[in-house]
Amino acid sequence: MYAGQPYPFGIDAIWRISNNKIPFMNSLKMKISIIIAVFHMGFGVVLKFLNNKFYNQRLAIWCVTLPQLLFLLSIFGYLVNVIFCKWGAFTADDAGTAPSLLMMLINMFKFNYEIKGDPGDTFYSGQAVIQSFLVILAVTCVPWMFLMKPLILRYRYKRGIGLDGAASNQSKLADNGEIQKESGGHSDVHDDHGEDFENFDLGECMIYSAIDTIEYCLGCISNTASYLRLWALSLAHAQLSEVLWSMVMRMGLQIDAYYGSAMLFLIFAVAEDAESIAESVYHQPPKAADRSAAYRLARRLFTLDGFKITDVAKHLCKR
């Protein structure tokens, strides 16, 4: 029973018959899609950290995983936090005065906070300082991911040559498994053919590190945009459901009970058969891009090197 006040949690049923139903639902579903995307990517980075910790790859943790997590949280994690704050701070009565998150994100990278009386205005004290710090932190994480690991590996390689010669490079660079393939499907110090450490190439390592950095930074944006397809699919299914109800279900229920139920059964049977025939006739094999979508998504977070199934017991025994 409606008590005269908007519901504190959930969606009020009155939105179903309101004139601005579509803009409101679009905004809500868009925010939910972004939240799911950020949580998914954050979960993937945490799994990457656990994987590095399992193999005791400390260099990958401090020089790759940590800046990746900070980059994700400083931009997209902050956006999710502001979404929840906006939902809690503004009610239905003062929703018109709520700041625009899109303008806030744009002004965040422009360092522009002087828009007074506009939906892009700040809505909490210290917002300019916090957002400026987060942008600087995100920008700092890019060279951190790109330069730190190759330079540290080069330093260890040079130190190993100066101390013990080429024979001691393996013990100096190994660092409990750091020489194994990390962050990019490549070897930091040797390739898949098992070359020795005296063949360490800084230029090649820098190229791989640059590719991984660019791929991750752009992947955060593209993966968030990919999750917006959830919003688009939800919108399409909602509209189809309304059409199905107004043009089929409601018309069938208005007819006599026996004839209406028979008509609905026939309509759904024909529709199901037509859909099955269309799928069998027009079904196309998945494209290579579609088949590699899951691989590309996982590739942004893991090297996907793997090992032979026969080596599983060997790896477990080593642990």
mmCIF file of C-alpha atoms in Angstrom, residues 20 60 98 104 126 139 151 158 186 204 223 225 238 261 265 277 300 302 306:
data_model
loop_
_atom_site.group_PDB
_atom_site.id
_atom_site.type_symbol
_atom_site.label_atom_id
_atom_site.label_comp_id
_atom_site.label_asym_id
_atom_site.label_seq_id
_atom_site.Cartn_x
_atom_site.Cartn_y
_atom_site.Cartn_z
ATOM 1 C CA ASN A 20 9.928 10.010 -18.155
ATOM 2 C CA ALA A 60 55.057 -8.579 -10.576
ATOM 3 C CA ALA A 98 21.809 16.239 -8.175
ATOM 4 C CA MET A 104 31.762 15.375 -13.082
ATOM 5 C CA GLY A 126 37.120 18.743 -0.932
ATOM 6 C CA VAL A 139 48.555 9.077 -14.617
ATOM 7 C CA LEU A 151 64.381 -1.250 -15.250
ATOM 8 C CA LYS A 158 73.780 -5.710 -14.660
ATOM 9 C CA HIS A 186 56.378 -13.330 -22.724
ATOM 10 C CA GLU A 204 62.358 -6.245 -26.094
ATOM 11 C CA ASN A 223 35.558 -3.493 -20.819
ATOM 12 C CA ALA A 225 31.889 0.055 -22.387
ATOM 13 C CA ALA A 238 11.900 -4.397 -21.654
ATOM 14 C CA SER A 261 -6.260 -19.500 -23.946
ATOM 15 C CA PHE A 265 -1.274 -21.342 -27.070
ATOM 16 C CA ILE A 277 13.389 -22.424 -38.052
ATOM 17 C CA ARG A 300 44.159 -8.249 -19.958
ATOM 18 C CA PHE A 302 46.604 -12.913 -16.904
ATOM 19 C CA GLY A 306 49.538 -22.394 -18.628
#
